mmCIF file of C-alpha atoms in Angstrom:
data_model
loop_
_atom_site.group_PDB
_atom_site.id
_atom_site.type_symbol
_atom_site.label_atom_id
_atom_site.label_comp_id
_atom_site.label_asym_id
_atom_site.label_seq_id
_atom_site.Cartn_x
_atom_site.Cartn_y
_atom_site.Cartn_z
ATOM 1 C CA MET A 1 -129.207 35.162 -86.832
ATOM 2 C CA SER A 2 -132.119 35.623 -84.592
ATOM 3 C CA MET A 3 -131.985 34.826 -80.752
ATOM 4 C CA GLY A 4 -134.637 32.252 -81.226
ATOM 5 C CA LYS A 5 -132.343 30.273 -83.653
ATOM 6 C CA ARG A 6 -129.476 30.823 -81.639
ATOM 7 C CA LEU A 7 -130.999 29.625 -78.577
ATOM 8 C CA GLY A 8 -132.421 26.745 -79.871
ATOM 9 C CA ALA A 9 -129.024 25.653 -81.406
ATOM 10 C CA GLU A 10 -127.359 25.709 -77.673
ATOM 11 C CA PHE A 11 -130.254 23.672 -76.599
ATOM 12 C CA LEU A 12 -129.542 20.984 -79.368
ATOM 13 C CA GLY A 13 -125.441 20.958 -78.649
ATOM 14 C CA THR A 14 -125.914 20.716 -75.319
ATOM 15 C CA PHE A 15 -128.455 18.081 -75.739
ATOM 16 C CA TRP A 16 -126.378 15.795 -77.839
ATOM 17 C CA LEU A 17 -123.001 16.435 -75.775
ATOM 18 C CA VAL A 18 -124.971 15.021 -72.397
ATOM 19 C CA LEU A 19 -126.708 12.320 -74.933
ATOM 20 C CA GLY A 20 -123.616 11.191 -76.503
ATOM 21 C CA GLY A 21 -120.651 12.038 -73.699
ATOM 22 C CA CYS A 22 -123.105 10.633 -70.453
ATOM 23 C CA GLY A 23 -124.907 8.061 -72.553
ATOM 24 C CA SER A 24 -121.455 6.523 -73.293
ATOM 25 C CA ALA A 25 -120.850 6.726 -69.752
ATOM 26 C CA VAL A 26 -124.471 4.614 -68.622
ATOM 27 C CA LEU A 27 -124.665 2.801 -71.483
ATOM 28 C CA ALA A 28 -121.596 1.617 -72.914
ATOM 29 C CA ALA A 29 -118.844 2.390 -70.472
ATOM 30 C CA ALA A 30 -119.103 -1.209 -68.641
ATOM 31 C CA PHE A 31 -120.953 -2.980 -71.144
ATOM 32 C CA PRO A 32 -119.698 -6.913 -70.714
ATOM 33 C CA ASN A 33 -116.901 -7.679 -73.028
ATOM 34 C CA LEU A 34 -117.924 -4.667 -74.962
ATOM 35 C CA GLY A 35 -117.077 -1.854 -72.155
ATOM 36 C CA ILE A 36 -115.486 1.543 -73.811
ATOM 37 C CA GLY A 37 -114.217 2.294 -70.927
ATOM 38 C CA PHE A 38 -112.951 5.836 -69.886
ATOM 39 C CA THR A 39 -110.949 6.188 -73.258
ATOM 40 C CA GLY A 40 -114.431 5.830 -75.135
ATOM 41 C CA VAL A 41 -115.999 7.995 -73.026
ATOM 42 C CA SER A 42 -113.758 10.902 -73.134
ATOM 43 C CA LEU A 43 -113.527 10.232 -77.057
ATOM 44 C CA ALA A 44 -117.500 10.539 -77.047
ATOM 45 C CA PHE A 45 -117.830 14.095 -75.379
ATOM 46 C CA GLY A 46 -115.525 15.405 -77.806
ATOM 47 C CA LEU A 47 -117.016 14.100 -80.174
ATOM 48 C CA THR A 48 -120.013 15.835 -79.623
ATOM 49 C CA VAL A 49 -118.729 19.251 -79.087
ATOM 50 C CA LEU A 50 -116.579 18.366 -82.705
ATOM 51 C CA THR A 51 -119.844 17.481 -84.387
ATOM 52 C CA MET A 52 -122.004 20.216 -82.892
ATOM 53 C CA ALA A 53 -119.727 22.819 -83.378
ATOM 54 C CA TYR A 54 -119.678 22.124 -87.182
ATOM 55 C CA ALA A 55 -123.511 21.510 -87.407
ATOM 56 C CA VAL A 56 -124.459 24.368 -85.619
ATOM 57 C CA GLY A 57 -121.467 26.658 -84.599
ATOM 58 C CA HIS A 58 -122.039 28.918 -87.371
ATOM 59 C CA VAL A 59 -125.890 29.572 -86.035
ATOM 60 C CA SER A 60 -124.997 30.013 -81.981
ATOM 61 C CA GLY A 61 -121.078 30.054 -81.511
ATOM 62 C CA GLY A 62 -121.287 26.418 -80.110
ATOM 63 C CA HIS A 63 -120.603 27.247 -76.935
ATOM 64 C CA PHE A 64 -122.988 24.362 -75.294
ATOM 65 C CA ASN A 65 -122.037 24.966 -71.688
ATOM 66 C CA PRO A 66 -122.299 27.972 -69.366
ATOM 67 C CA ALA A 67 -119.158 28.256 -68.462
ATOM 68 C CA VAL A 68 -117.773 28.356 -72.363
ATOM 69 C CA SER A 69 -120.379 31.403 -72.605
ATOM 70 C CA LEU A 70 -118.920 33.542 -69.503
ATOM 71 C CA GLY A 71 -115.618 32.598 -70.019
ATOM 72 C CA LEU A 72 -116.143 34.503 -73.692
ATOM 73 C CA VAL A 73 -118.108 36.847 -71.864
ATOM 74 C CA ALA A 74 -114.772 37.270 -70.046
ATOM 75 C CA GLY A 75 -112.309 37.475 -72.676
ATOM 76 C CA GLY A 76 -114.266 40.222 -74.811
ATOM 77 C CA ARG A 77 -115.555 37.701 -77.178
ATOM 78 C CA PHE A 78 -119.753 37.769 -76.362
ATOM 79 C CA PRO A 79 -122.068 40.221 -75.012
ATOM 80 C CA ALA A 80 -123.047 39.521 -71.183
ATOM 81 C CA LYS A 81 -126.259 41.361 -72.409
ATOM 82 C CA ASP A 82 -126.893 37.531 -73.944
ATOM 83 C CA LEU A 83 -125.254 35.336 -71.246
ATOM 84 C CA PRO A 84 -128.591 34.527 -69.297
ATOM 85 C CA GLY A 85 -130.428 33.340 -72.266
ATOM 86 C CA TYR A 86 -127.819 30.977 -73.869
ATOM 87 C CA ILE A 87 -127.189 29.830 -69.682
ATOM 88 C CA ILE A 88 -131.247 28.632 -69.832
ATOM 89 C CA ALA A 89 -131.020 27.370 -73.195
ATOM 90 C CA GLN A 90 -127.828 24.899 -72.083
ATOM 91 C CA VAL A 91 -129.373 23.750 -69.418
ATOM 92 C CA LEU A 92 -132.376 22.838 -70.249
ATOM 93 C CA GLY A 93 -131.256 21.153 -73.300
ATOM 94 C CA ALA A 94 -128.891 19.169 -70.961
ATOM 95 C CA ILE A 95 -131.811 18.231 -68.468
ATOM 96 C CA ALA A 96 -133.779 17.206 -71.495
ATOM 97 C CA ALA A 97 -131.057 15.031 -73.091
ATOM 98 C CA GLY A 98 -130.815 13.351 -69.094
ATOM 99 C CA GLY A 99 -134.387 12.473 -69.178
ATOM 100 C CA VAL A 100 -134.134 11.045 -72.937
ATOM 101 C CA LEU A 101 -131.288 9.236 -71.221
ATOM 102 C CA TYR A 102 -133.111 8.344 -68.290
ATOM 103 C CA LEU A 103 -135.570 6.819 -69.855
ATOM 104 C CA ILE A 104 -133.419 4.779 -72.385
ATOM 105 C CA ALA A 105 -130.987 3.059 -68.966
ATOM 106 C CA SER A 106 -134.299 2.016 -67.448
ATOM 107 C CA GLY A 107 -135.334 0.046 -70.256
ATOM 108 C CA LYS A 108 -133.098 -2.772 -68.890
ATOM 109 C CA ALA A 109 -134.076 -4.949 -66.519
ATOM 110 C CA GLY A 110 -132.662 -4.676 -62.736
ATOM 111 C CA PHE A 111 -131.690 -0.305 -63.888
ATOM 112 C CA ALA A 112 -130.990 1.493 -60.570
ATOM 113 C CA PRO A 113 -129.227 4.968 -61.610
ATOM 114 C CA GLY A 114 -126.747 5.233 -59.108
ATOM 115 C CA GLY A 115 -124.418 7.944 -60.181
ATOM 116 C CA PHE A 116 -126.077 8.120 -63.770
ATOM 117 C CA ALA A 117 -122.512 9.654 -64.728
ATOM 118 C CA ALA A 118 -122.665 12.644 -62.243
ATOM 119 C CA ASN A 119 -119.609 14.286 -61.021
ATOM 120 C CA GLY A 120 -118.845 13.910 -57.415
ATOM 121 C CA PHE A 121 -115.579 14.264 -55.275
ATOM 122 C CA GLY A 122 -114.465 12.674 -51.700
ATOM 123 C CA GLU A 123 -116.434 8.806 -51.734
ATOM 124 C CA HIS A 124 -118.597 9.700 -55.043
ATOM 125 C CA SER A 125 -115.606 10.511 -56.950
ATOM 126 C CA PRO A 126 -114.091 7.822 -59.286
ATOM 127 C CA GLY A 127 -110.760 7.900 -57.739
ATOM 128 C CA GLY A 128 -111.824 9.036 -54.079
ATOM 129 C CA TYR A 129 -109.942 12.437 -54.389
ATOM 130 C CA SER A 130 -111.200 15.232 -51.899
ATOM 131 C CA LEU A 131 -112.681 17.960 -52.337
ATOM 132 C CA GLN A 132 -110.064 20.693 -52.838
ATOM 133 C CA ALA A 133 -108.338 18.386 -55.577
ATOM 134 C CA ALA A 134 -111.762 18.378 -57.356
ATOM 135 C CA LEU A 135 -111.990 22.122 -57.270
ATOM 136 C CA ILE A 136 -108.544 22.538 -58.206
ATOM 137 C CA CYS A 137 -108.649 20.096 -61.314
ATOM 138 C CA GLU A 138 -112.098 21.402 -62.543
ATOM 139 C CA VAL A 139 -111.102 25.410 -62.176
ATOM 140 C CA VAL A 140 -107.566 24.556 -64.084
ATOM 141 C CA LEU A 141 -108.836 22.096 -66.461
ATOM 142 C CA THR A 142 -111.769 24.670 -67.827
ATOM 143 C CA ALA A 143 -109.363 27.854 -67.603
ATOM 144 C CA PHE A 144 -107.009 25.788 -70.171
ATOM 145 C CA PHE A 145 -110.837 25.116 -72.225
ATOM 146 C CA LEU A 146 -110.878 28.530 -72.345
ATOM 147 C CA ILE A 147 -107.641 29.109 -73.358
ATOM 148 C CA VAL A 148 -107.646 26.795 -76.649
ATOM 149 C CA ILE A 149 -111.805 27.802 -77.386
ATOM 150 C CA LEU A 150 -110.013 31.227 -78.054
ATOM 151 C CA GLY A 151 -106.962 30.410 -79.203
ATOM 152 C CA ALA A 152 -108.631 27.979 -81.870
ATOM 153 C CA THR A 153 -111.412 31.220 -82.718
ATOM 154 C CA ASP A 154 -108.971 33.386 -82.931
ATOM 155 C CA GLY A 155 -108.987 35.448 -86.228
ATOM 156 C CA ARG A 156 -105.304 34.886 -86.590
ATOM 157 C CA ALA A 157 -105.570 30.820 -86.396
ATOM 158 C CA PRO A 158 -106.105 28.458 -89.467
ATOM 159 C CA ALA A 159 -109.749 29.245 -90.530
ATOM 160 C CA GLY A 160 -112.062 25.906 -90.524
ATOM 161 C CA PHE A 161 -110.192 24.018 -87.816
ATOM 162 C CA ALA A 162 -111.269 25.375 -84.395
ATOM 163 C CA PRO A 163 -113.835 22.382 -83.844
ATOM 164 C CA ILE A 164 -110.971 19.821 -84.325
ATOM 165 C CA ALA A 165 -109.074 21.447 -81.290
ATOM 166 C CA ILE A 166 -111.497 22.001 -79.464
ATOM 167 C CA GLY A 167 -113.341 18.552 -79.433
ATOM 168 C CA LEU A 168 -109.936 16.889 -78.953
ATOM 169 C CA CYS A 169 -109.031 19.005 -76.333
ATOM 170 C CA LEU A 170 -112.146 17.882 -74.703
ATOM 171 C CA THR A 171 -110.944 14.494 -75.309
ATOM 172 C CA LEU A 172 -108.126 15.225 -73.391
ATOM 173 C CA ILE A 173 -109.703 16.766 -70.620
ATOM 174 C CA HIS A 174 -111.844 13.725 -70.037
ATOM 175 C CA LEU A 175 -108.481 11.394 -70.066
ATOM 176 C CA ILE A 176 -107.232 13.687 -67.235
ATOM 177 C CA SER A 177 -109.768 14.266 -64.989
ATOM 178 C CA ILE A 178 -112.083 11.108 -65.214
ATOM 179 C CA PRO A 179 -110.619 9.485 -62.432
ATOM 180 C CA VAL A 180 -111.038 13.058 -60.203
ATOM 181 C CA THR A 181 -114.801 13.740 -60.783
ATOM 182 C CA ASN A 182 -116.052 12.054 -63.727
ATOM 183 C CA THR A 183 -115.201 15.359 -65.513
ATOM 184 C CA SER A 184 -117.572 18.432 -65.504
ATOM 185 C CA VAL A 185 -116.133 21.470 -66.939
ATOM 186 C CA ASN A 186 -119.700 22.270 -67.808
ATOM 187 C CA PRO A 187 -122.196 23.106 -64.906
ATOM 188 C CA ALA A 188 -124.977 22.429 -68.283
ATOM 189 C CA ARG A 189 -123.650 18.935 -67.917
ATOM 190 C CA SER A 190 -123.594 18.113 -64.654
ATOM 191 C CA THR A 191 -127.178 19.509 -63.991
ATOM 192 C CA GLY A 192 -128.510 17.270 -66.624
ATOM 193 C CA VAL A 193 -127.574 14.324 -64.956
ATOM 194 C CA ALA A 194 -127.265 14.874 -61.313
ATOM 195 C CA LEU A 195 -131.294 15.201 -61.514
ATOM 196 C CA PHE A 196 -131.749 11.661 -62.395
ATOM 197 C CA ALA A 197 -128.876 10.710 -60.299
ATOM 198 C CA ASP A 198 -128.881 9.277 -56.653
ATOM 199 C CA ALA A 199 -129.318 12.132 -54.136
ATOM 200 C CA TRP A 200 -125.508 12.970 -53.202
ATOM 201 C CA ALA A 201 -125.368 14.063 -57.050
ATOM 202 C CA LEU A 202 -127.489 17.186 -56.577
ATOM 203 C CA GLN A 203 -125.925 17.512 -52.868
ATOM 204 C CA GLN A 204 -122.500 18.174 -54.580
ATOM 205 C CA LEU A 205 -123.793 19.716 -57.729
ATOM 206 C CA TRP A 206 -122.546 23.401 -56.451
ATOM 207 C CA ALA A 207 -119.070 22.577 -56.854
ATOM 208 C CA PHE A 208 -119.654 21.830 -60.339
ATOM 209 C CA TRP A 209 -121.203 25.509 -61.186
ATOM 210 C CA ILE A 210 -118.459 27.371 -58.836
ATOM 211 C CA ALA A 211 -115.417 25.833 -60.370
ATOM 212 C CA PRO A 212 -115.947 25.618 -64.113
ATOM 213 C CA LEU A 213 -117.434 29.041 -63.746
ATOM 214 C CA VAL A 214 -114.405 30.268 -61.927
ATOM 215 C CA GLY A 215 -111.734 28.673 -64.246
ATOM 216 C CA ALA A 216 -113.698 30.253 -67.515
ATOM 217 C CA VAL A 217 -113.213 33.660 -66.057
ATOM 218 C CA LEU A 218 -109.664 32.487 -65.418
ATOM 219 C CA GLY A 219 -109.141 31.518 -68.451
ATOM 220 C CA GLY A 220 -110.961 34.078 -70.542
ATOM 221 C CA VAL A 221 -109.116 36.703 -68.138
ATOM 222 C CA ILE A 222 -105.406 35.401 -69.248
ATOM 223 C CA TYR A 223 -106.208 34.888 -72.951
ATOM 224 C CA LYS A 224 -107.014 38.731 -73.154
ATOM 225 C CA ALA A 225 -104.448 40.327 -70.906
ATOM 226 C CA VAL A 226 -101.502 37.615 -72.461
ATOM 227 C CA LEU A 227 -102.706 35.906 -75.884
ATOM 228 C CA ALA A 228 -105.280 38.451 -77.659
ATOM 229 C CA LYS A 229 -103.944 40.605 -80.371
ATOM 230 C CA ASP A 230 -103.050 43.836 -78.978
#
């Protein structure tokens, strides 16, 4: 598959992840009488990955996340030379989705962006969790996300079920960590909405690049060292 098509698939997959996941948070989570709540938002994020992994995973591998791409490099499953292109495509897809979501959300009278589904810590954590708690949460959950991805896509795993396991894993991650950080585990997702949120979101964005990337490398290294086939 050509690099152009692979990058296009990553752009579209990340676009769908941000539009579907963050869109459910911005447009539907607190809708009067019909709000889906954080359980619904968690499921929405999982469904975006599941659906696009089946739709375009055969084209690009279905990363949709700079941390996943880096973790796959650390786990020996993805060439480092392709990493910059993937990250750029993912971030651009996320920003495009954030822009579309902003255009939709701002069509309602009285709209104010506020947090706009951005990630935060301290006073901007949904549950008021500290920076330390946020960093630990993001590192650990991203590491396990990579372990699940590497395990589900291992040649020894049942064929065809990887997107289901990965989508359900991302749902579980959101169920755990929405109260802590509003859940990142994906620097592109964090960037795509931070650009349209209140100023604090960009000020805290660094944490949601560093922690997921560190966690992804840890997950990739752990899987390769402990669980990969000898």
